[in-house]
mmCIF file of C-alpha atoms in Angstrom:
data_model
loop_
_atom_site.group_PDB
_atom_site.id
_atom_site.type_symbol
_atom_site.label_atom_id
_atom_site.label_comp_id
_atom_site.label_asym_id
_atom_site.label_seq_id
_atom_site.Cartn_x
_atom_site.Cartn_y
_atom_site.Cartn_z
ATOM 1 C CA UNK R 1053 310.655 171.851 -35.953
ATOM 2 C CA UNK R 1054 313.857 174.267 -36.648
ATOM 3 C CA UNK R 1055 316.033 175.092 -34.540
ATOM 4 C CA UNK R 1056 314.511 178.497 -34.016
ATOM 5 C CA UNK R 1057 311.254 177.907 -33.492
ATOM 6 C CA UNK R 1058 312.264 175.191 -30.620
ATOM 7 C CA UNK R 1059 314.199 177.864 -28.584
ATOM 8 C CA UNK R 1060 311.057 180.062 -28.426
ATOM 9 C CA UNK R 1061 308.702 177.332 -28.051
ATOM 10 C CA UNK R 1062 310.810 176.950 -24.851
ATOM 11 C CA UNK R 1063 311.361 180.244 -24.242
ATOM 12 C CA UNK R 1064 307.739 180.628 -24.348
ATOM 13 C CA UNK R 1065 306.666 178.003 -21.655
ATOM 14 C CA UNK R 1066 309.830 178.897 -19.472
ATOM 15 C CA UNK R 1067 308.349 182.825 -19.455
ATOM 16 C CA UNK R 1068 304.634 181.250 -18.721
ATOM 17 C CA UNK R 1069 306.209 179.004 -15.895
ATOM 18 C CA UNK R 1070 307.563 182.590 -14.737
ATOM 19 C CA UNK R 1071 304.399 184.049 -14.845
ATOM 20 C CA UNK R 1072 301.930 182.333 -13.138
ATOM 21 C CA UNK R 1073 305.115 181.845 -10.156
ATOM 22 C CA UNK R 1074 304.954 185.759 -10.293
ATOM 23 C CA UNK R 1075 301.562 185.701 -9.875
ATOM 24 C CA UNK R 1076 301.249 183.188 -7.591
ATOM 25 C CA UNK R 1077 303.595 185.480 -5.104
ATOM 26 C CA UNK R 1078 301.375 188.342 -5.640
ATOM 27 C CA UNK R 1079 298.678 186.784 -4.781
ATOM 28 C CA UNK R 1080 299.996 185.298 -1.548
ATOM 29 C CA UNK R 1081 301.662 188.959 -0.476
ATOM 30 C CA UNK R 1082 297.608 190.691 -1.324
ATOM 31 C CA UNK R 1083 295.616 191.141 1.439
ATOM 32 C CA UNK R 1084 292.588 189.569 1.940
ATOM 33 C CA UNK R 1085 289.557 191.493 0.918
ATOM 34 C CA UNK R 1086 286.222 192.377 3.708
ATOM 35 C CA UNK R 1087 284.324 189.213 1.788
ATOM 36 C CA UNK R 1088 287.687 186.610 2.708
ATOM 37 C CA UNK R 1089 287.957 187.769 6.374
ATOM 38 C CA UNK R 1090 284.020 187.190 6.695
ATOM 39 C CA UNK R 1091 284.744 183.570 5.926
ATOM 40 C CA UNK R 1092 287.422 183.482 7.845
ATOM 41 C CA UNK R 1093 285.027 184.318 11.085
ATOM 42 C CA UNK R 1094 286.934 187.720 11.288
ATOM 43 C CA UNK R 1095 285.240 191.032 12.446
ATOM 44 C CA UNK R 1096 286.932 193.777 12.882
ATOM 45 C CA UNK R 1097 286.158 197.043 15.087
ATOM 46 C CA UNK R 1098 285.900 199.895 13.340
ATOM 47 C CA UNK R 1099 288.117 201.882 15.692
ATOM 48 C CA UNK R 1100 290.740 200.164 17.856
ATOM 49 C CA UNK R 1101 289.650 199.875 21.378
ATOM 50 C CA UNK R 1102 292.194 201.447 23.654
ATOM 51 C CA UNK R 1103 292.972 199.989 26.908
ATOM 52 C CA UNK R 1104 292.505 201.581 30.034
ATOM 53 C CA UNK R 1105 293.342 201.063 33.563
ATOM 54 C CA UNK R 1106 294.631 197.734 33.626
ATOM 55 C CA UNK R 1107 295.330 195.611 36.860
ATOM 56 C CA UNK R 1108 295.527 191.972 36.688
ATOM 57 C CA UNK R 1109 297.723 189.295 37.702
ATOM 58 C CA UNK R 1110 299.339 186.626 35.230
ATOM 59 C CA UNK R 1111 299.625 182.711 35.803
ATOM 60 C CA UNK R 1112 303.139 184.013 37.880
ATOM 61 C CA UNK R 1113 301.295 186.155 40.097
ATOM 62 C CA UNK R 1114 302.732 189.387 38.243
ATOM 63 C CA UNK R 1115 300.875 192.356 36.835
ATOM 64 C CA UNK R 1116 299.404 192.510 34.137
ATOM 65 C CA UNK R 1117 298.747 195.957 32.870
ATOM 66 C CA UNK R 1118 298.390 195.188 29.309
ATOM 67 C CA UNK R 1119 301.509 196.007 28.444
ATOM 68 C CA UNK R 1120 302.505 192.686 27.651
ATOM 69 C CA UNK R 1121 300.156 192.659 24.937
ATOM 70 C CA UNK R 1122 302.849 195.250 22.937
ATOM 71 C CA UNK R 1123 305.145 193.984 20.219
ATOM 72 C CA UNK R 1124 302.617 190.737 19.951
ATOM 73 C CA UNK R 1125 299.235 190.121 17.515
ATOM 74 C CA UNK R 1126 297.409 188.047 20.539
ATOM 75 C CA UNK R 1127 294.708 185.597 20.308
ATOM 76 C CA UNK R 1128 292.888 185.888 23.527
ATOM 77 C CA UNK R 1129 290.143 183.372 25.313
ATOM 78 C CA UNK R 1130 287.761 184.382 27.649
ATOM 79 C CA UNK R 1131 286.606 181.730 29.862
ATOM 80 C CA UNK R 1132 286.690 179.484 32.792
ATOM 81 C CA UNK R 1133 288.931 176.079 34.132
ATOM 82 C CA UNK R 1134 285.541 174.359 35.750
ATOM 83 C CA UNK R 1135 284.145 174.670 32.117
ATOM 84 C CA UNK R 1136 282.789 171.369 30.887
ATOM 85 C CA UNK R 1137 282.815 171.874 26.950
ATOM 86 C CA UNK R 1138 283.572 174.904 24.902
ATOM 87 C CA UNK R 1139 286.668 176.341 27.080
ATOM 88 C CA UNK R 1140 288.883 172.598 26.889
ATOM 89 C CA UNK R 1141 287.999 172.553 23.262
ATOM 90 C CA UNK R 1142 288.906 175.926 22.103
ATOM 91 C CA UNK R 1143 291.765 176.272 24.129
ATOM 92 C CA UNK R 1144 292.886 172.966 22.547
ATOM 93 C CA UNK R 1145 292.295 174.644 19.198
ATOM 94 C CA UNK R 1146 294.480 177.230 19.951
ATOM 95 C CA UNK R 1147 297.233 175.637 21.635
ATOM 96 C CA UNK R 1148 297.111 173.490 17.910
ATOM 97 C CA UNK R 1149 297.170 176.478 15.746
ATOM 98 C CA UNK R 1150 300.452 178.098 17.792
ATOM 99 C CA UNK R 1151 301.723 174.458 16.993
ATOM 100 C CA UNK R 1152 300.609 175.005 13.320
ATOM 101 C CA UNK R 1153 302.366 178.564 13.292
ATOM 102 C CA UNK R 1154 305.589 177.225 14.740
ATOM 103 C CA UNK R 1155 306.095 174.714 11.776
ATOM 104 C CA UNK R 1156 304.479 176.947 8.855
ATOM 105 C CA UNK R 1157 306.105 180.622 10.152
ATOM 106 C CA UNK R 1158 309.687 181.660 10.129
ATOM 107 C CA UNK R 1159 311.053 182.109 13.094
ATOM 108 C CA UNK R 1160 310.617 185.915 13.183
ATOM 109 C CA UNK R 1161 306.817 185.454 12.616
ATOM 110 C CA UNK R 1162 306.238 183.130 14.547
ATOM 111 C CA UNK R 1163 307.436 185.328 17.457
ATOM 112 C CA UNK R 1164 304.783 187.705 16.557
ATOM 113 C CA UNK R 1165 302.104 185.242 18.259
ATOM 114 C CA UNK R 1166 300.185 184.947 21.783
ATOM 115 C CA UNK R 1167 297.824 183.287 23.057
ATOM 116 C CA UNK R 1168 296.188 184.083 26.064
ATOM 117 C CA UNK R 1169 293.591 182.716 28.428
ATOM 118 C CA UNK R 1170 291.408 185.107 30.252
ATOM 119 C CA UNK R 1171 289.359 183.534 33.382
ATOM 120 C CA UNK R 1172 285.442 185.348 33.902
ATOM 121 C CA UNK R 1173 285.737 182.880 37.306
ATOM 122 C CA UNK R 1174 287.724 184.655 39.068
ATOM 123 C CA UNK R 1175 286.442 183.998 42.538
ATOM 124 C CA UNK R 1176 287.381 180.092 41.700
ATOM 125 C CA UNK R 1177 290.285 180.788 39.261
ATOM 126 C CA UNK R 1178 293.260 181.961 41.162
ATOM 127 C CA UNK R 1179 296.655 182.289 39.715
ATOM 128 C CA UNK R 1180 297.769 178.345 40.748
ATOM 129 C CA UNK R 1181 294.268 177.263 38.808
ATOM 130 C CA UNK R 1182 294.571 179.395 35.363
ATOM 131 C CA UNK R 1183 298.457 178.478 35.818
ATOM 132 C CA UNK R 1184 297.886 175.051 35.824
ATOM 133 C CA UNK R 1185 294.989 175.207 33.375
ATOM 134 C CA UNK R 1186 297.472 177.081 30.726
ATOM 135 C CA UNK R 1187 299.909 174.865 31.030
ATOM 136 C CA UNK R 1188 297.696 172.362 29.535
ATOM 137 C CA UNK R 1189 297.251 173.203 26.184
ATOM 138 C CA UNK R 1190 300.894 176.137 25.647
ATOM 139 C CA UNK R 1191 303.612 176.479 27.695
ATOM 140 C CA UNK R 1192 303.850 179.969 26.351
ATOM 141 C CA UNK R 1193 300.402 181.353 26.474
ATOM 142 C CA UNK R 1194 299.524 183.982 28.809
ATOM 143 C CA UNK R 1195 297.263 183.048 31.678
ATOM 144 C CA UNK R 1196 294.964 185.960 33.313
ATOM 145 C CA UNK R 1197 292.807 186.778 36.274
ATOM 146 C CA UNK R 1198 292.170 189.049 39.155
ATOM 147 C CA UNK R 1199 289.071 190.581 41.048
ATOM 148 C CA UNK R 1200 285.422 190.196 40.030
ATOM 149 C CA UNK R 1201 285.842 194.091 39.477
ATOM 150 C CA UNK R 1202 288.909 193.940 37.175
ATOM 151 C CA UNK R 1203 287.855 191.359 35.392
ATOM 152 C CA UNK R 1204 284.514 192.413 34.556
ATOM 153 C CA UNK R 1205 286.298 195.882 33.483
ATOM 154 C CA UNK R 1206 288.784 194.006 31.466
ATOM 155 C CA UNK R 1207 286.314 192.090 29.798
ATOM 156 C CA UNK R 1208 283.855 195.228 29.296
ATOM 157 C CA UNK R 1209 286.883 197.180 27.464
ATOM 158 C CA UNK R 1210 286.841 194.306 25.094
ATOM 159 C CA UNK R 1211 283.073 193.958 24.659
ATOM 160 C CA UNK R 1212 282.780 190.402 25.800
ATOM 161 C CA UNK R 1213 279.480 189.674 28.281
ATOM 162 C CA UNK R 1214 279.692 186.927 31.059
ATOM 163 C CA UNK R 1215 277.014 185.952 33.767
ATOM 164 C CA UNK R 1216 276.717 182.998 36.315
ATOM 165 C CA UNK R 1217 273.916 180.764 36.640
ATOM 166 C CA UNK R 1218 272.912 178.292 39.402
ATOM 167 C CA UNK R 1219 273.839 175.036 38.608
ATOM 168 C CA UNK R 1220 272.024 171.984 40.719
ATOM 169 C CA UNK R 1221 275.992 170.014 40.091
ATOM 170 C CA UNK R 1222 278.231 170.515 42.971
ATOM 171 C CA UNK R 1223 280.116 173.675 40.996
ATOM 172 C CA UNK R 1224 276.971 175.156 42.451
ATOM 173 C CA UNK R 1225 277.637 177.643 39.350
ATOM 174 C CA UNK R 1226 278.241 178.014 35.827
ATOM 175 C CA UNK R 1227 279.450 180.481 33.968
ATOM 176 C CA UNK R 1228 277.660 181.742 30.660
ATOM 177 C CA UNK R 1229 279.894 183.138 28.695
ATOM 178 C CA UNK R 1230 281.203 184.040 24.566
ATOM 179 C CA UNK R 1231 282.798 181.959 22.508
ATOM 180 C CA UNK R 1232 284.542 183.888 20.180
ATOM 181 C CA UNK R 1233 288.394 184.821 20.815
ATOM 182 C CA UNK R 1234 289.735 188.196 21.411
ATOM 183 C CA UNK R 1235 292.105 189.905 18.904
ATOM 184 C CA UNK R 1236 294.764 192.637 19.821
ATOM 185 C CA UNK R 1237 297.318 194.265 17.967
ATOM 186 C CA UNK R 1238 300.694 195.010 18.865
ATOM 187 C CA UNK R 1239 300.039 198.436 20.511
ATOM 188 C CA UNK R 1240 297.656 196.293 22.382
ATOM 189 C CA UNK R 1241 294.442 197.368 21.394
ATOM 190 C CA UNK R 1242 291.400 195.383 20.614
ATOM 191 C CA UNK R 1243 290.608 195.296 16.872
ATOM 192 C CA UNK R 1244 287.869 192.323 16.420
ATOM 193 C CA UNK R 1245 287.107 188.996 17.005
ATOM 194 C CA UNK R 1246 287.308 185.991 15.451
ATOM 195 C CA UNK R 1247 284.034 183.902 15.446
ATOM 196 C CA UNK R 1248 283.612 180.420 16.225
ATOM 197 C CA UNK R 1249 283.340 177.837 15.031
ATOM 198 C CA UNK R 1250 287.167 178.131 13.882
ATOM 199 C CA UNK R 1251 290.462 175.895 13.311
ATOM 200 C CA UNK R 1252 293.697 175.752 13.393
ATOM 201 C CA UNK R 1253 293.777 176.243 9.069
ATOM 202 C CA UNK R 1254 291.501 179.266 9.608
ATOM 203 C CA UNK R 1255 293.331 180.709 12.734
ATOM 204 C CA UNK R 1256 297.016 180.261 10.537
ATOM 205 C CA UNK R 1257 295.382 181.809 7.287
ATOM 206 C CA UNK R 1258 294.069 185.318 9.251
ATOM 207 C CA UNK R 1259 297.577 185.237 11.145
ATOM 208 C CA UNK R 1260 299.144 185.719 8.114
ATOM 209 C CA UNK R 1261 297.379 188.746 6.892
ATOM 210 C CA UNK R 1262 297.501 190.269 10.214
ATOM 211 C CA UNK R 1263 301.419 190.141 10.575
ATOM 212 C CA UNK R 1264 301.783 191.448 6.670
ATOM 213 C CA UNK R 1265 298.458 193.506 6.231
ATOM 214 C CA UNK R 1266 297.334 194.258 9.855
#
């Protein structure tokens, strides 16, 4: 082969190699289309649901008004400590995927992220149980609760449904309740939900377009 004909044989495959890298970086920066956030277990609202009347306490006893859901894209769990399956394991799920976002985001993305645990127990879940319950799975996640009244309005605002039923175990009461997590933007509205059953690949994947495309 002349000497000609090598230099654009190379040139060729060094302007392919560019290519598909190009493409390969638009394709990460498009967002994902209606069809991939369906398989991510993503719904979205078609209007933002606006907050109203907040007035909650945190795992420190403060309020919470809801504006500590501004500047943040937050993951939020409603549930219950005295839960004996689906609250533990999600809430391990997430604490794993904010794990999973530390070591795949920068640093600057990563502080786009909360997670926050929302009690429909109130009545049992004071601030020194949901603290303590938190604390289990994220020292940085937000833990909620309040009144029966609050929370019921709280979780109305966000279309989630909870009920007790008599139990014949000495909790006397469970708590029926969704299983799906809660997503706000950073003005703090509602937009969706994300459905279960999810993981921490799934969770990372739909952070990403949220932080670039949300």
């Amino acid at each position: 082969m002349k000497k000609y004909q090598v230099f654009i044989f190379f040139g060729g495959v060094m302007l392919a190699i560019g290519g598909l890298f190009l493409f390969g970086q638009v394709n990460k920066d498009r967002p994902l289309d209606t069809e991939q956030l369906k398989a991510l277990g993503f719904v979205q609202l078609p209007t933002p649901r606006v907050l109203e009347d907040i007035n909650l306490l945190t795992q420190s006893g403060e309020l919470f008004d809801g504006s500590q859901l501004e500047g943040k894209w937050t993951y939020a769990f409603f549930g219950y400590t005295n839960c004996p399956d689906i609250c533990p394991v999600t809430m391990r799920i997430l604490g794993r995927a904010a794990d999973r976002f530390q070591d795949t985001l920068t640093a600057e993305e990563f502080a786009l992220f909360q997670g926050m645990f929302v009690s429909v127990d109130p009545t049992r879940d004071g601030v020194e149980e949901v603290r303590e319950f938190v604390s289990t799975y994220s020292d940085s996640f937000l833990g909620i609760t309040g009144s029966d009244a609050t929370i019921k309005d709280f979780a109305e605002q966000v279309g989630v449904g909870y009920e007790r039923i008599p139990s014949t175990s000495e909790l006397k009461y469970l708590v029926e309740h969704q299983g799906h997590l809660v997503v706000f933007n950073p003005q703090g509205d509602c937009i969706g939900y994300i459905k279960e059953p999810f993981d921490t690949v799934q969770l990372t994947k739909l952070f990403q377009h949220l932080i670039k495309h949300g």
